[in-house]
Tab-separated table of C-alpha atoms and ligand atoms in Angstrom:
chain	number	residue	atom	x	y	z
A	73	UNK	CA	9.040	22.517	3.371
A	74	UNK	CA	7.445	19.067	2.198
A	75	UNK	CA	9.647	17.603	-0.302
A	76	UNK	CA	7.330	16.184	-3.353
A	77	UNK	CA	8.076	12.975	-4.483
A	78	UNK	CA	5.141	12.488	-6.498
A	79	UNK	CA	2.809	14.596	-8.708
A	80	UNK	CA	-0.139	13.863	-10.549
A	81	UNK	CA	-1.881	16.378	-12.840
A	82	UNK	CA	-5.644	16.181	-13.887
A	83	UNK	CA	-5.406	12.818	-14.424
A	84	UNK	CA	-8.158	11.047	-16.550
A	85	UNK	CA	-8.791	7.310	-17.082
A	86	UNK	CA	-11.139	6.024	-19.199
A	87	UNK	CA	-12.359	2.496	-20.207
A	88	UNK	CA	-14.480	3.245	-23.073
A	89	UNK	CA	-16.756	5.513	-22.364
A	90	UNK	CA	-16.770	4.707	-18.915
A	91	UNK	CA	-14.788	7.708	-16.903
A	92	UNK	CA	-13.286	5.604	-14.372
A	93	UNK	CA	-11.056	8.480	-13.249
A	94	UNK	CA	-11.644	12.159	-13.766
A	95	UNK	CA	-9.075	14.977	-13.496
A	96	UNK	CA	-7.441	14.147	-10.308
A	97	UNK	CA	-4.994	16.165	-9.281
A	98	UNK	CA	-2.676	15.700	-5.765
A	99	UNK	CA	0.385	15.316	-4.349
A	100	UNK	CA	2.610	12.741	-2.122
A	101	UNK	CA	5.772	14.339	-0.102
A	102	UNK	CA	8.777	12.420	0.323
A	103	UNK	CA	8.829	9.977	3.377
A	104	UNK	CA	5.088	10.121	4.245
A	105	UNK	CA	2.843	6.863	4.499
A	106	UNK	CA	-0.230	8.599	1.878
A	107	UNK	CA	-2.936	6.399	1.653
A	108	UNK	CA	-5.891	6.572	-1.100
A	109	UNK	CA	-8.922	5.190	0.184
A	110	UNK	CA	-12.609	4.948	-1.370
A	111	UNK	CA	-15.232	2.296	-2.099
A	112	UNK	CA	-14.887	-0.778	-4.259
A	113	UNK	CA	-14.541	1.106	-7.794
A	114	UNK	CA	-13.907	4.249	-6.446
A	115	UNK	CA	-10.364	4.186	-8.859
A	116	UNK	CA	-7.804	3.777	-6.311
A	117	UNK	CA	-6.038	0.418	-8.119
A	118	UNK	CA	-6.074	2.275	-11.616
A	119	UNK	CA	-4.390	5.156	-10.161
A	120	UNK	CA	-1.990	3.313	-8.475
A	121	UNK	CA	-1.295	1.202	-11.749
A	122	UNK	CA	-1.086	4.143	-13.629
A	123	UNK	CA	1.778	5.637	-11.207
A	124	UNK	CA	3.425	2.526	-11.388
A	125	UNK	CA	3.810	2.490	-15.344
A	126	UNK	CA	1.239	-0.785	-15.545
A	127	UNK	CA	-1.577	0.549	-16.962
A	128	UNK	CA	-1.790	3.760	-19.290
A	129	UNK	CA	-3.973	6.532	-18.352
A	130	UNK	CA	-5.743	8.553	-20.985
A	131	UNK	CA	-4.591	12.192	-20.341
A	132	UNK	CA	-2.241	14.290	-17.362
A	133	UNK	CA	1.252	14.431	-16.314
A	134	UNK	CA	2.486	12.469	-14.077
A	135	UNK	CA	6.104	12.929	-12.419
A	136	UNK	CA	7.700	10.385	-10.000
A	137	UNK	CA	11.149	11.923	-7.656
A	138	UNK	CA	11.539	14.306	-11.261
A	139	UNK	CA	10.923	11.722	-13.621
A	140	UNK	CA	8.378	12.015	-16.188
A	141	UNK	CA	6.229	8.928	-16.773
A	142	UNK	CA	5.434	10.084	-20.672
A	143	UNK	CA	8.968	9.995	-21.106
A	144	UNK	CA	10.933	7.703	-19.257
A	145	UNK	CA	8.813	5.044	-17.615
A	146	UNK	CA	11.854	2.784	-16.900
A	147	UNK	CA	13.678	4.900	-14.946
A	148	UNK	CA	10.493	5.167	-12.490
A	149	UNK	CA	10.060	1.311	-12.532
A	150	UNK	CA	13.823	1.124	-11.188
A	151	UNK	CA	13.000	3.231	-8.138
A	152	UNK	CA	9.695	1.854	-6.775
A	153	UNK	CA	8.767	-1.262	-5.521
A	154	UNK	CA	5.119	-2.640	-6.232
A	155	UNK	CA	3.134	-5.517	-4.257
A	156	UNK	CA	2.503	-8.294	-7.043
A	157	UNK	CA	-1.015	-9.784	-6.195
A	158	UNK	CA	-0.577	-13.742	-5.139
A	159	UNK	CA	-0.744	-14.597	-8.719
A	160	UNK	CA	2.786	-13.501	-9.485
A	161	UNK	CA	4.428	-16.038	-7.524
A	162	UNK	CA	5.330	-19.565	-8.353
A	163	UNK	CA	3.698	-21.775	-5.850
A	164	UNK	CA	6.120	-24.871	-5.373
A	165	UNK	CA	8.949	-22.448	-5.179
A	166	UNK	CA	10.492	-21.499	-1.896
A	167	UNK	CA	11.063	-18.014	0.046
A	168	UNK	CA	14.346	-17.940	-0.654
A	169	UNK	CA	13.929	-19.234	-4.574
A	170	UNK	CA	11.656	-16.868	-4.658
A	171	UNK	CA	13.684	-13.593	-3.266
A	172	UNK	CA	16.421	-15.070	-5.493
A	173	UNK	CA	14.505	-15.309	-8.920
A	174	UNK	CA	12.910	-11.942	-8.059
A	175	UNK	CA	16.764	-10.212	-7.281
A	176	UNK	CA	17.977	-11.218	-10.664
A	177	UNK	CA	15.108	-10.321	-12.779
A	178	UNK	CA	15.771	-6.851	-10.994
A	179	UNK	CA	19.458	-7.229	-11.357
A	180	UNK	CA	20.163	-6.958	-7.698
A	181	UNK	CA	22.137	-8.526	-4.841
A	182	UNK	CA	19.938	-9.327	-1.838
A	183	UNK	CA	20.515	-11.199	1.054
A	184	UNK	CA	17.464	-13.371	1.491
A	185	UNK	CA	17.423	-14.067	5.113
A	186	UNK	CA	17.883	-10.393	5.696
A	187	UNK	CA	14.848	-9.443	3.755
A	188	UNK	CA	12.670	-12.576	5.223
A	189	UNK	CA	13.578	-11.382	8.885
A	190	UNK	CA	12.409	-8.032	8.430
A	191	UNK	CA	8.898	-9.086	7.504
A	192	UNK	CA	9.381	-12.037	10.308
A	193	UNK	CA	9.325	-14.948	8.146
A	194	UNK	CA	12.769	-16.261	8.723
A	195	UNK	CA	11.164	-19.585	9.808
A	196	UNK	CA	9.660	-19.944	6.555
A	197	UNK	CA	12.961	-19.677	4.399
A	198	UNK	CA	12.494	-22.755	3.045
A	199	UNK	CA	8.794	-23.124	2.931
A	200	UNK	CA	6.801	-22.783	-0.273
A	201	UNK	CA	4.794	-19.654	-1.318
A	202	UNK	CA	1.926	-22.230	-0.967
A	203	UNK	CA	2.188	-23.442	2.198
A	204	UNK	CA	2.410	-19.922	3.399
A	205	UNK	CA	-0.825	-18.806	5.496
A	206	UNK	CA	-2.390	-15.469	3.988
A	207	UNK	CA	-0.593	-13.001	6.194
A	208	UNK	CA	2.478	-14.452	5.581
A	209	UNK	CA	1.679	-14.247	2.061
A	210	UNK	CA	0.948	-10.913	2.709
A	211	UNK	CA	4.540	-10.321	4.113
A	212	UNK	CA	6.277	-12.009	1.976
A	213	UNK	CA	4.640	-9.929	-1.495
A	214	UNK	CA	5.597	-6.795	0.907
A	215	UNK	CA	8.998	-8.217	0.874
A	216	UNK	CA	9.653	-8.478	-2.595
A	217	UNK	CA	8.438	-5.332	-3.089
A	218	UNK	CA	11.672	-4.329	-1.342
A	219	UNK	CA	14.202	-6.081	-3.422
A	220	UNK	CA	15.487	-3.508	-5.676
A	221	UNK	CA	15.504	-1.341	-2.595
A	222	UNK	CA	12.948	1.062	-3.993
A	223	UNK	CA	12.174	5.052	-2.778
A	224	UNK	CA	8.841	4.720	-3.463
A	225	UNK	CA	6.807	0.958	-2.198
A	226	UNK	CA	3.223	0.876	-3.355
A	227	UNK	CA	0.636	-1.393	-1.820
A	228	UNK	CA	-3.082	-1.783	-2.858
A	229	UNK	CA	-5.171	-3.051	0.188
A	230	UNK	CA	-2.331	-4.971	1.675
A	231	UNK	CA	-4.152	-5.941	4.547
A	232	UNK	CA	-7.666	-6.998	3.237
A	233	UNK	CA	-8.676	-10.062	4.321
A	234	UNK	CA	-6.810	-10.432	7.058
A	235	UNK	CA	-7.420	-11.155	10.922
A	236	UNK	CA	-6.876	-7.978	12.983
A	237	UNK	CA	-3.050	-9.696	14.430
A	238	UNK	CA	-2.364	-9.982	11.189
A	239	UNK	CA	-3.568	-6.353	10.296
A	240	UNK	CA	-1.466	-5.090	12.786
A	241	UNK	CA	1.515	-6.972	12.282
A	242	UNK	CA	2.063	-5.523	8.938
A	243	UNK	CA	0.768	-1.997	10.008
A	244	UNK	CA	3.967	-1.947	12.101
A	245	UNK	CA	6.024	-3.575	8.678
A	246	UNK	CA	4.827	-0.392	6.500
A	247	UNK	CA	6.159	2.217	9.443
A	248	UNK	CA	9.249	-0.035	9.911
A	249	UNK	CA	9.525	0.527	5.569
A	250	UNK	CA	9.028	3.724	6.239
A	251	UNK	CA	11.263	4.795	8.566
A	252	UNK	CA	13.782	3.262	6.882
A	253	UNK	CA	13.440	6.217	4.273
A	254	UNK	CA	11.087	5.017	1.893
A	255	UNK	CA	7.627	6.880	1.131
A	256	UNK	CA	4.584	4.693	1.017
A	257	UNK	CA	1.330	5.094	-1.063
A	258	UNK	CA	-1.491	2.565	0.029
A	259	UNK	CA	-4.872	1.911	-0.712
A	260	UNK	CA	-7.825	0.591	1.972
A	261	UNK	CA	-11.427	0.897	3.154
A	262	UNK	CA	-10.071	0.265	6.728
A	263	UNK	CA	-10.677	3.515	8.126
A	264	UNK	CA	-8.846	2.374	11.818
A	265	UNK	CA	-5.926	1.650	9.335
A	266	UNK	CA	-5.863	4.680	7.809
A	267	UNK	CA	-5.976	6.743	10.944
A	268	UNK	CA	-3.196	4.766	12.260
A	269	UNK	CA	-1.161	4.759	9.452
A	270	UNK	CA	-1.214	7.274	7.020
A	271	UNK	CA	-0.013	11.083	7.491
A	272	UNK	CA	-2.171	12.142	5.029
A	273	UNK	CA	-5.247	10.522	3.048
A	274	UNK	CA	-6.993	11.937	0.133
A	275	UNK	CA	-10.622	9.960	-0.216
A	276	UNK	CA	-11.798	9.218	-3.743
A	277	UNK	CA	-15.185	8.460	-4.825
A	278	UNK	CA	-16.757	7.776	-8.395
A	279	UNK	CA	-13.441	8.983	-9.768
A	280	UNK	CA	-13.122	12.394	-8.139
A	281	UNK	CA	-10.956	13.392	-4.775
A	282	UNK	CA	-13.691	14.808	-2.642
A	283	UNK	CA	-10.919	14.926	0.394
A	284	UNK	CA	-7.367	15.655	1.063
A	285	UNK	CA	-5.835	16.104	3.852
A	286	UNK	CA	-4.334	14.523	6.869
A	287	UNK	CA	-6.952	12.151	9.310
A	288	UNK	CA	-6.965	14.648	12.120
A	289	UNK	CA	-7.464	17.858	9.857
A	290	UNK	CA	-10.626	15.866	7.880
A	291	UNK	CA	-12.237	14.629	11.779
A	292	UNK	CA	-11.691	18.199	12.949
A	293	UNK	CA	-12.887	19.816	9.857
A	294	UNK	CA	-16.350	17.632	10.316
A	295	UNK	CA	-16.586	18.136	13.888
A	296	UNK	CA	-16.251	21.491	13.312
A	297	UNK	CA	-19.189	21.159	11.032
A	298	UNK	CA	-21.302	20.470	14.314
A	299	UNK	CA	-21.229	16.724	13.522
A	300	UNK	CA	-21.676	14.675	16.125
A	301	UNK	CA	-21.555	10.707	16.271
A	302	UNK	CA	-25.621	9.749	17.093
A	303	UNK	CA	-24.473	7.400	20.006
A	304	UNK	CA	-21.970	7.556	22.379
A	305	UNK	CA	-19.429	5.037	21.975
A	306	UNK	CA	-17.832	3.304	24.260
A	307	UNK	CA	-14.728	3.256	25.076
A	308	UNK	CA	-13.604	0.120	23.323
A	309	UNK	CA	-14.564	-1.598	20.607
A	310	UNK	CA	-15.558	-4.773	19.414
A	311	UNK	CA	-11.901	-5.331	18.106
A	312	UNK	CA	-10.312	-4.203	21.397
A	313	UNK	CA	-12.178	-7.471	22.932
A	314	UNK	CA	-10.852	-9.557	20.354
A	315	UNK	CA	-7.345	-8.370	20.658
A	316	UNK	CA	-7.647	-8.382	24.256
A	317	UNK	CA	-8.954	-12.017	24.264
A	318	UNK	CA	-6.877	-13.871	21.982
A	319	UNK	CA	-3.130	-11.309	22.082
A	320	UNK	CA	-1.308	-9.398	19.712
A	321	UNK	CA	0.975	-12.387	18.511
A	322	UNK	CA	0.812	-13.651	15.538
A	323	UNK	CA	-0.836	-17.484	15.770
A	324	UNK	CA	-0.424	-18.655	11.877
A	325	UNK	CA	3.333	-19.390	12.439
B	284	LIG	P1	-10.867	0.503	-6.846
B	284	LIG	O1	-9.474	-0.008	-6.831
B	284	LIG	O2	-11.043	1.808	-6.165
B	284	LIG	O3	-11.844	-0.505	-6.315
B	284	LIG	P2	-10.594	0.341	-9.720
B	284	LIG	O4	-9.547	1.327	-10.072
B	284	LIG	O5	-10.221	-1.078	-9.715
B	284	LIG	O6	-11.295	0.778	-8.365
B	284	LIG	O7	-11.803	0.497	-10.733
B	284	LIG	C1	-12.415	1.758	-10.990
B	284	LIG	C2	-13.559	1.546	-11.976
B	284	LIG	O8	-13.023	1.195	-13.254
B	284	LIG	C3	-14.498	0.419	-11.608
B	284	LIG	O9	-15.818	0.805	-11.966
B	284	LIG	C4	-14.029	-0.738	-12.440
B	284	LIG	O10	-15.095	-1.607	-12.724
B	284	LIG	C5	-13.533	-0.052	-13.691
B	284	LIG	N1	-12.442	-0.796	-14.326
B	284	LIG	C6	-11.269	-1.148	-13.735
B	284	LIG	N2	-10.470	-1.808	-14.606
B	284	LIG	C7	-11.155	-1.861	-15.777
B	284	LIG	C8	-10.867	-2.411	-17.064
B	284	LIG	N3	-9.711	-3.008	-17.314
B	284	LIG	N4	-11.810	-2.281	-18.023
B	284	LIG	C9	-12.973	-1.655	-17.762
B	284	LIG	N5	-13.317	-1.110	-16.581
B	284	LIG	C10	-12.422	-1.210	-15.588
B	285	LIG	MG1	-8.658	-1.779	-6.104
């Protein structure tokens, strides 16, 4: 049996009159990489931010590993970790300042270098966030998000706008989190990501979860359906040249 580590109850968010979230209901086991994916507005970041105690939702329960966000919202911030958006950081301040200032706002002891090697920035120790390229940027948020060692790590669209190294790079970061111990709730419109990542997805559109389930189950369900793709497609892609091309090693270091 699947171990639930969090549960979400007919949630609704509105802004105004504007239903930007209605009655969702699902649930995300312990240890799995779930990923909520959707269109641009589909409600995937207010969901998230509503999980992670940053934004209030207008009605449903919500319980994170037992804890009930209505009630005790700080005890759920002290167990998950959330990816700040680029804004957070201070520029001119260095990886290591930065790990630092970040450990004692969450009252923790980290070893810096520890955390900067696992998302392969040790070079950059001493660099600033600025001079960082945007997938390293994108490492290093992941890395805070790890500070106050955290059950639960939540990342909206870490990857986006990224080159497809890059992209993979960190796909193999989130399993590494992962199998670590941690669960993993993500958001994306990469649908390759998706399929490689995450054990199960649940799609959202306008709001609603039209789709839950893991990536095989919802291809076999459709082909089942008699769909079939309109052309045949080849046996690589587009990407596959790229990759093949240029490598799978990182270049922006
Ligand atoms: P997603 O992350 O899936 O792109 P969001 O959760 O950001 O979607 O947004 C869902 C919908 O809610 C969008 O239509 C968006 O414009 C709207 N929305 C998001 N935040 C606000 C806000 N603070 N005030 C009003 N509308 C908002
Ligand atoms: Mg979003």
């Amino acid at each position: 049996m699947q171990k639930t580590i969090i549960s979400v109850k007919n949630l609704q968010k509105n802004y105004g009159t504007f239903e930007a979230v209605k009655d969702i209901s699902f649930e995300v086991y312990q240890g799995e990489i779930f990923g909520l994916l959707g269109p641009n507005g589909a409600g995937k970041s207010t969901t998230l931010e509503i999980i992670e105690t940053l934004r209030e939702k207008t009605s449903g329960e919500i319980i994170v590993d037992g804890i009930n966000l209505d009630t005790e919202p700080d005890k759920i911030k002290r167990i998950i970790g959330v990816q700040l958006q680029s804004s957070g950081f201070y520029p001119g301040l260095t990886l290591v300042e930065l790990i630092n200032l970040f450990a004692g706002l969450y009252n923790q002891q980290v070893k810096p270098m520890e955390l900067l090697h696992l998302v392969n920035l040790d070079d950059k120790a001493k660099s600033k966030y600025k001079e960082l390229s945007g997938g390293q940027k994108q490492r290093f948020s992941i890395a805070t998000t790890l500070i106050n060692q955290p059950k639960i790590v939540f990342l909206d669209e870490p990857t986006t706008g990224l080159d497809p190294q890059a992209r993979r790079n960190l796909w193999e970061l989130i399993k590494n989190i992962r199998s670590k111990g941690a669960t993993v709730i993500i958001t994306t419109h990469y649908m390759d990501e998706a399929e490689q990542l995450c054990d199960r997805i649940a799609i959202l559109d306008e709001g609603k979860i039209i789709a839950l389930a893991s990536p095989d189950k919802l291809i076999d369900d459709l082909v089942a359906t008699g769909f079939e793709r309109p052309k045949q497609v080849k046996v690589a892609n587009l990407e596959d040249v790229f990759i093949n091309l240029t490598g799978k090693e990182i270049r922006e270091e």
